[in-house]
Tab-separated table of C-alpha atoms in Angstrom:
chain	number	residue	atom	x	y	z
A	1	MET	CA	29.469	-4.528	-18.623
A	2	SER	CA	27.922	-4.331	-18.400
A	3	SER	CA	20.189	-4.132	-9.932
A	4	THR	CA	18.143	-8.175	1.107
A	5	GLU	CA	20.531	-10.873	1.697
A	6	LEU	CA	23.790	-9.908	0.407
A	7	PRO	CA	26.321	-12.807	0.080
A	8	ASN	CA	28.526	-13.654	2.470
A	9	VAL	CA	31.939	-11.578	1.927
A	10	ILE	CA	35.259	-11.993	3.407
A	11	ALA	CA	36.493	-9.738	6.336
A	12	ALA	CA	38.895	-7.088	4.803
A	13	SER	CA	41.551	-8.504	7.314
A	14	VAL	CA	41.646	-11.825	5.405
A	15	ALA	CA	40.786	-11.402	2.299
A	16	PRO	CA	43.929	-10.890	-0.567
A	17	LYS	CA	45.084	-7.596	-0.904
A	18	PRO	CA	43.267	-5.575	-3.966
A	19	GLY	CA	46.436	-5.118	-7.053
A	20	ALA	CA	46.757	-1.990	-8.182
A	21	VAL	CA	43.647	-0.746	-10.979
A	22	GLY	CA	45.250	-0.704	-14.579
A	23	VAL	CA	46.055	3.171	-15.801
A	24	ALA	CA	46.831	3.156	-19.451
A	25	ALA	CA	49.929	4.999	-20.913
A	26	GLY	CA	48.624	8.675	-20.811
A	27	GLU	CA	46.102	8.057	-18.094
A	28	ARG	CA	45.826	9.433	-14.581
A	29	LEU	CA	44.318	8.406	-11.874
A	30	ASP	CA	42.875	10.712	-9.197
A	31	SER	CA	40.834	10.272	-5.869
A	32	VAL	CA	38.014	12.693	-5.579
A	33	THR	CA	36.655	13.590	-2.159
A	34	LEU	CA	33.250	14.507	-1.417
A	35	PRO	CA	30.082	14.281	1.180
A	36	GLY	CA	29.515	11.150	2.074
A	37	LEU	CA	31.642	9.600	-0.932
A	38	THR	CA	34.815	9.120	-2.948
A	39	LEU	CA	35.571	8.888	-5.937
A	40	SER	CA	37.913	7.431	-8.946
A	41	VAL	CA	38.411	9.574	-11.798
A	42	ARG	CA	40.346	8.504	-14.546
A	43	SER	CA	41.940	11.072	-17.030
A	44	ARG	CA	43.822	12.165	-20.400
A	45	PRO	CA	45.807	15.743	-20.690
A	46	SER	CA	43.929	17.529	-23.037
A	47	VAL	CA	45.801	18.103	-26.029
A	48	ARG	CA	44.725	21.751	-25.420
A	49	GLU	CA	43.040	24.250	-23.271
A	50	GLY	CA	39.441	25.453	-23.722
A	51	LEU	CA	37.892	22.606	-24.823
A	52	PRO	CA	34.342	21.359	-23.497
A	53	PRO	CA	34.670	18.667	-20.388
A	54	ALA	CA	32.770	15.330	-20.856
A	55	LEU	CA	32.480	12.537	-18.924
A	56	TYR	CA	32.234	9.215	-19.307
A	57	VAL	CA	29.878	6.757	-17.206
A	58	HIS	CA	30.596	2.629	-17.069
A	59	GLY	CA	27.916	0.608	-17.033
A	60	LEU	CA	26.388	-2.590	-13.920
A	61	GLY	CA	30.109	-4.157	-13.218
A	62	GLY	CA	32.268	-1.912	-14.954
A	63	SER	CA	34.890	0.677	-14.340
A	64	SER	CA	36.204	4.327	-16.045
A	65	GLN	CA	38.568	1.275	-17.938
A	66	ASN	CA	35.514	0.998	-20.044
A	67	TRP	CA	36.295	4.335	-22.002
A	68	SER	CA	40.348	3.621	-22.144
A	69	GLY	CA	40.282	2.913	-25.860
A	70	LEU	CA	37.628	5.812	-26.616
A	71	MET	CA	38.987	8.476	-24.482
A	72	PRO	CA	42.375	8.572	-26.661
A	73	LEU	CA	39.882	9.156	-29.851
A	74	LEU	CA	38.177	11.774	-29.163
A	75	GLU	CA	40.658	13.781	-26.718
A	76	ASP	CA	41.347	16.237	-29.596
A	77	VAL	CA	37.803	18.215	-29.208
A	78	VAL	CA	36.766	17.239	-25.326
A	79	ASP	CA	38.254	17.409	-22.034
A	80	CYS	CA	38.316	13.454	-21.173
A	81	ALA	CA	37.226	12.319	-17.864
A	82	ALA	CA	35.904	8.833	-17.014
A	83	VAL	CA	33.975	7.964	-13.157
A	84	ASP	CA	34.315	4.757	-11.098
A	85	LEU	CA	30.453	4.889	-9.475
A	86	PRO	CA	30.495	4.175	-5.748
A	87	GLY	CA	31.304	0.943	-4.738
A	88	PHE	CA	33.233	0.137	-9.075
A	89	GLY	CA	36.545	0.477	-10.572
A	90	ASP	CA	38.764	2.004	-7.606
A	91	SER	CA	35.886	3.864	-5.595
A	92	PRO	CA	34.953	2.594	-2.208
A	93	PRO	CA	31.408	2.122	-1.555
A	94	PRO	CA	29.334	5.126	-0.778
A	95	ASP	CA	28.748	5.857	3.542
A	96	ASP	CA	25.391	5.199	3.604
A	97	GLY	CA	25.113	2.187	1.230
A	98	ASP	CA	22.979	3.411	-1.862
A	99	TYR	CA	23.380	1.785	-4.657
A	100	SER	CA	20.409	2.888	-6.580
A	101	VAL	CA	19.742	4.545	-9.844
A	102	THR	CA	19.229	7.762	-7.520
A	103	GLY	CA	22.217	6.777	-5.755
A	104	HIS	CA	24.195	6.848	-8.163
A	105	ALA	CA	22.989	9.959	-9.927
A	106	ARG	CA	23.520	11.809	-6.776
A	107	ALA	CA	27.160	10.839	-6.857
A	108	VAL	CA	27.814	11.775	-10.638
A	109	ILE	CA	25.427	15.541	-10.007
A	110	ARG	CA	27.763	16.270	-6.792
A	111	TYR	CA	30.834	15.578	-8.857
A	112	LEU	CA	30.234	17.919	-12.074
A	113	ASP	CA	28.829	20.247	-9.383
A	114	THR	CA	32.960	20.651	-8.008
A	115	ARG	CA	34.290	21.209	-11.823
A	116	GLU	CA	33.906	24.666	-12.551
A	117	HIS	CA	34.487	24.168	-16.305
A	118	GLY	CA	30.453	24.675	-16.889
A	119	PRO	CA	28.535	21.824	-18.328
A	120	VAL	CA	29.403	18.425	-20.039
A	121	HIS	CA	29.410	15.545	-22.302
A	122	LEU	CA	28.202	13.419	-20.607
A	123	VAL	CA	28.898	9.079	-22.392
A	124	ALA	CA	27.086	6.530	-20.885
A	125	ASN	CA	27.008	3.107	-20.893
A	126	SER	CA	24.037	0.709	-19.770
A	127	LEU	CA	23.279	1.163	-15.868
A	128	GLY	CA	25.428	4.469	-16.600
A	129	GLY	CA	22.612	5.753	-19.067
A	130	ALA	CA	19.920	5.298	-16.762
A	131	VAL	CA	22.148	7.091	-14.213
A	132	THR	CA	22.775	9.685	-17.058
A	133	THR	CA	19.424	10.182	-18.378
A	134	ARG	CA	18.163	10.817	-14.521
A	135	VAL	CA	20.926	13.640	-14.104
A	136	ALA	CA	20.163	15.344	-17.546
A	137	ALA	CA	16.516	15.684	-16.503
A	138	VAL	CA	16.719	16.691	-12.729
A	139	ARG	CA	19.835	19.235	-13.718
A	140	PRO	CA	20.053	20.265	-17.307
A	141	ASP	CA	21.929	22.973	-16.669
A	142	LEU	CA	24.868	20.516	-15.682
A	143	VAL	CA	24.576	19.000	-19.379
A	144	ARG	CA	25.774	20.035	-22.849
A	145	SER	CA	24.806	16.584	-24.555
A	146	LEU	CA	24.354	13.106	-23.728
A	147	THR	CA	25.561	9.984	-25.040
A	148	LEU	CA	23.651	6.475	-24.435
A	149	ILE	CA	25.232	3.123	-25.692
A	150	SER	CA	22.857	0.604	-24.442
A	151	PRO	CA	20.947	2.125	-22.122
A	152	ALA	CA	19.409	0.688	-19.391
A	153	LEU	CA	16.096	1.563	-19.461
A	154	PRO	CA	13.282	-0.261	-19.248
A	155	GLU	CA	11.431	-2.639	-21.142
A	156	LEU	CA	8.749	-4.807	-20.928
A	157	ARG	CA	9.544	-8.006	-22.222
A	158	VAL	CA	12.777	-8.575	-20.916
A	159	GLN	CA	15.710	-10.542	-23.324
A	160	ARG	CA	16.002	-14.051	-21.977
A	161	THR	CA	19.937	-13.711	-21.474
A	162	ALA	CA	19.516	-10.530	-19.504
A	163	LEU	CA	17.060	-12.510	-16.746
A	164	PRO	CA	20.588	-13.964	-14.754
A	165	THR	CA	21.664	-10.604	-14.493
A	166	GLY	CA	18.583	-8.959	-13.486
A	167	LEU	CA	18.406	-11.759	-10.923
A	168	LEU	CA	21.507	-10.686	-9.467
A	169	ALA	CA	18.883	-8.451	-7.737
A	170	VAL	CA	16.505	-11.248	-6.093
A	171	PRO	CA	17.634	-11.390	-2.174
A	172	GLY	CA	19.932	-14.803	-2.079
A	173	VAL	CA	20.884	-14.805	-5.227
A	174	ALA	CA	24.076	-13.165	-5.464
A	175	SER	CA	24.790	-15.871	-2.164
A	176	LEU	CA	23.972	-18.462	-4.157
A	177	PHE	CA	26.126	-17.598	-7.000
A	178	THR	CA	29.219	-16.314	-5.101
A	179	ARG	CA	28.665	-20.285	-3.596
A	180	LEU	CA	28.535	-21.890	-6.840
A	181	THR	CA	31.404	-20.295	-8.606
A	182	LYS	CA	33.641	-20.328	-5.809
A	183	ASP	CA	36.211	-21.828	-7.581
A	184	TRP	CA	36.091	-20.232	-10.736
A	185	THR	CA	39.158	-18.865	-12.121
A	186	ALA	CA	39.658	-15.140	-13.059
A	187	GLU	CA	39.996	-16.234	-16.433
A	188	GLN	CA	36.649	-18.176	-17.025
A	189	ARG	CA	34.807	-15.179	-15.568
A	190	VAL	CA	36.411	-12.766	-17.866
A	191	SER	CA	35.900	-15.202	-20.412
A	192	GLY	CA	31.815	-15.516	-19.920
A	193	VAL	CA	31.240	-11.894	-19.533
A	194	MET	CA	32.748	-11.582	-22.973
A	195	ALA	CA	30.627	-13.877	-24.133
A	196	LEU	CA	27.490	-11.568	-23.064
A	197	CYS	CA	28.905	-8.307	-23.290
A	198	TYR	CA	30.368	-8.294	-26.790
A	199	GLY	CA	28.798	-9.484	-30.326
A	200	ASP	CA	31.976	-10.558	-31.409
A	201	PRO	CA	34.536	-11.618	-28.297
A	202	GLY	CA	36.928	-12.182	-30.980
A	203	ARG	CA	37.292	-8.831	-31.499
A	204	VAL	CA	39.068	-8.600	-28.464
A	205	SER	CA	43.054	-8.185	-28.684
A	206	PRO	CA	45.063	-10.625	-26.025
A	207	GLU	CA	46.610	-7.739	-24.668
A	208	GLY	CA	43.110	-6.190	-23.717
A	209	TYR	CA	41.747	-10.298	-22.451
A	210	SER	CA	44.830	-10.106	-19.778
A	211	ALA	CA	44.245	-6.597	-18.658
A	212	ALA	CA	40.256	-7.461	-18.429
A	213	VAL	CA	41.238	-11.001	-16.217
A	214	ARG	CA	43.887	-9.075	-13.658
A	215	GLU	CA	41.278	-5.880	-12.920
A	216	MET	CA	38.855	-9.392	-12.617
A	217	GLU	CA	41.320	-10.650	-9.787
A	218	ARG	CA	41.735	-7.205	-8.046
A	219	ARG	CA	37.704	-6.974	-7.957
A	220	LEU	CA	37.161	-10.235	-6.553
A	221	ALA	CA	39.692	-9.628	-4.117
A	222	LEU	CA	37.539	-6.401	-2.805
A	223	PRO	CA	35.246	-7.763	0.170
A	224	TYR	CA	32.291	-5.395	-1.165
A	225	MET	CA	32.184	-6.548	-5.187
A	226	TRP	CA	29.384	-8.644	-4.702
A	227	ASP	CA	27.699	-6.669	-2.296
A	228	ALA	CA	27.980	-4.007	-4.934
A	229	MET	CA	26.794	-5.432	-7.863
A	230	ALA	CA	23.772	-6.965	-6.206
A	231	ARG	CA	22.684	-3.911	-4.846
A	232	SER	CA	23.185	-1.689	-8.192
A	233	ALA	CA	21.410	-4.732	-9.871
A	234	ARG	CA	18.678	-4.369	-7.379
A	235	GLY	CA	18.793	-0.497	-8.162
A	236	ILE	CA	18.530	-0.537	-11.705
A	237	VAL	CA	15.122	-3.572	-10.903
A	238	ASN	CA	13.604	-0.707	-8.445
A	239	ALA	CA	14.313	2.108	-11.264
A	240	TYR	CA	12.482	-0.094	-14.266
A	241	THR	CA	9.319	-0.169	-11.666
A	242	LEU	CA	8.848	3.277	-11.068
A	243	GLY	CA	6.229	5.475	-12.503
A	244	GLY	CA	5.127	9.146	-12.943
A	245	GLN	CA	7.824	11.528	-12.856
A	246	HIS	CA	10.508	9.982	-11.539
A	247	GLY	CA	10.028	6.850	-14.024
A	248	LEU	CA	12.938	6.700	-16.593
A	249	TRP	CA	11.045	7.293	-19.465
A	250	ARG	CA	9.065	9.790	-18.495
A	251	GLN	CA	12.415	11.632	-17.192
A	252	ALA	CA	13.423	10.711	-20.783
A	253	GLU	CA	11.286	12.781	-22.209
A	254	ARG	CA	12.572	15.634	-19.603
A	255	VAL	CA	15.902	15.692	-21.600
A	256	LEU	CA	16.709	18.912	-23.300
A	257	ALA	CA	20.140	18.847	-24.466
A	258	PRO	CA	21.115	16.697	-27.821
A	259	THR	CA	21.085	12.589	-27.486
A	260	LEU	CA	22.851	10.423	-29.551
A	261	LEU	CA	21.454	6.728	-28.844
A	262	ILE	CA	23.991	3.662	-29.898
A	263	TYR	CA	22.386	0.443	-30.449
A	264	GLY	CA	23.734	-3.209	-30.978
A	265	GLY	CA	22.262	-5.545	-32.611
A	266	LYS	CA	23.739	-8.641	-31.371
A	267	ASP	CA	23.648	-7.131	-27.283
A	268	LEU	CA	21.965	-9.469	-25.043
A	269	LEU	CA	21.530	-7.217	-22.590
A	270	VAL	CA	19.477	-4.228	-23.778
A	271	SER	CA	17.060	-5.184	-26.271
A	272	TYR	CA	17.991	-3.653	-29.701
A	273	ARG	CA	13.995	-3.556	-30.119
A	274	MET	CA	14.086	-1.056	-27.574
A	275	ALA	CA	16.210	1.935	-30.117
A	276	GLN	CA	12.796	2.907	-31.781
A	277	LYS	CA	11.088	4.092	-28.031
A	278	ALA	CA	14.132	5.447	-27.006
A	279	ALA	CA	14.628	7.755	-30.082
A	280	ALA	CA	10.829	8.548	-29.740
A	281	ALA	CA	11.628	9.418	-26.389
A	282	PHE	CA	14.500	11.908	-25.901
A	283	ARG	CA	12.878	15.081	-27.610
A	284	ASP	CA	16.688	16.458	-29.553
A	285	SER	CA	17.998	12.996	-30.684
A	286	ARG	CA	20.514	10.917	-33.168
A	287	LEU	CA	19.738	6.852	-33.233
A	288	LEU	CA	23.476	5.126	-34.080
A	289	THR	CA	22.652	1.559	-34.755
A	290	LEU	CA	25.419	-1.144	-35.175
A	291	PRO	CA	24.112	-4.532	-36.434
A	292	ASP	CA	27.405	-6.703	-35.219
A	293	ALA	CA	28.059	-4.707	-31.641
A	294	GLY	CA	27.352	-6.630	-28.693
A	295	HIS	CA	26.761	-4.182	-25.507
A	296	VAL	CA	29.633	-2.324	-25.265
A	297	ALA	CA	30.280	-0.870	-28.693
A	298	MET	CA	32.653	2.009	-27.610
A	299	MET	CA	35.382	-0.870	-26.397
A	300	GLU	CA	34.213	-3.062	-30.046
A	301	TYR	CA	33.591	-0.256	-32.113
A	302	PRO	CA	35.158	3.038	-30.829
A	303	ASP	CA	35.980	4.295	-34.335
A	304	THR	CA	32.530	4.689	-35.357
A	305	VAL	CA	31.503	5.164	-31.826
A	306	ALA	CA	34.317	8.310	-31.833
A	307	THR	CA	32.501	9.209	-35.800
A	308	ALA	CA	29.403	9.944	-34.262
A	309	PHE	CA	29.910	11.723	-31.333
A	310	ARG	CA	32.277	13.953	-33.560
A	311	GLU	CA	28.934	14.568	-35.534
A	312	LEU	CA	27.009	15.213	-32.809
A	313	LEU	CA	29.388	18.243	-31.698
A	314	ALA	CA	29.335	19.339	-35.144
A	315	ASP	CA	25.586	19.579	-35.324
A	316	THR	CA	24.989	21.001	-32.050
A	317	GLY	CA	28.258	23.879	-32.620
A	318	GLU	CA	30.175	22.083	-30.628
A	319	LEU	CA	33.043	21.334	-32.734
A	320	SER	CA	33.527	24.685	-34.299
A	321	ALA	CA	33.035	26.452	-30.604
A	322	SER	CA	36.391	24.724	-29.398
A	323	GLY	CA	37.996	26.031	-32.662
A	324	HIS	CA	38.492	22.531	-33.865
A	325	SER	CA	35.512	22.372	-36.390
A	326	GLY	CA	35.146	18.252	-38.227
A	327	ALA	CA	38.489	17.259	-37.833
A	328	GLY	CA	38.839	13.920	-37.122
A	329	SER	CA	35.171	12.940	-38.610
């Protein structure tokens, strides 16, 4: 929800104790320890054995909970797991403090390298889109397909509505924002995030809003929250400035996996006009545009996103390979 002066953080000894992470019915939350980091992974039991694995990767400020509405719609065609990137959700900060796009990509690769089920279907939003584009480019052996929802790929003319988020990357801004908003309630913060990320915040159910408020309260109690936000925002900005073979658009051109691109017409963070550029960059791509969606289409229109993903699997032969040809489309 969707990156060195950093905000003064509350000492861990005096910070409020964070509450428990929300886990929806049918989900489980596991902790995976890897070299230099620990990742929290949310999953749903497979409806049967042998389904191809899928990994969901959230955006800046988000978490694996962003996929709780989509995963149940796809659990009959893929083995669903969603990762909390380092410093987000229930994952602690990485040992090396690296929140760059490459650092997050390295975390995803380390996790995927621990799996014994072969390559995965990567599904990602915003920052996660930049991260998984890099993963797919440098480790094509790990990726069956790539689904990018409002991916944070470089724009020549960034929308004015996205500038406040980008300003988090500027030294001192996160600290200033922390001071200016110290009296904001969790409800005020959540309402602001939803106004920024949803095409129509009215689509959020009362239960969804309450869950988001609880998660915001939990995150605010973490002493590293703003550090993770600011450094990750700076990581996105730095990735936008890279040229040559390390540039994200150049890496998009190197992606071999079939790619589904989803853009929202009311996205205030990633410009709708980038959809055609992305479709041209990814060599094996299909594009879905949702005129009424904002930045988090998988949360706003999960049924539509699920149908598009099923069609991607059908087009690439994955549904028939899993013995579930076209079901639910």
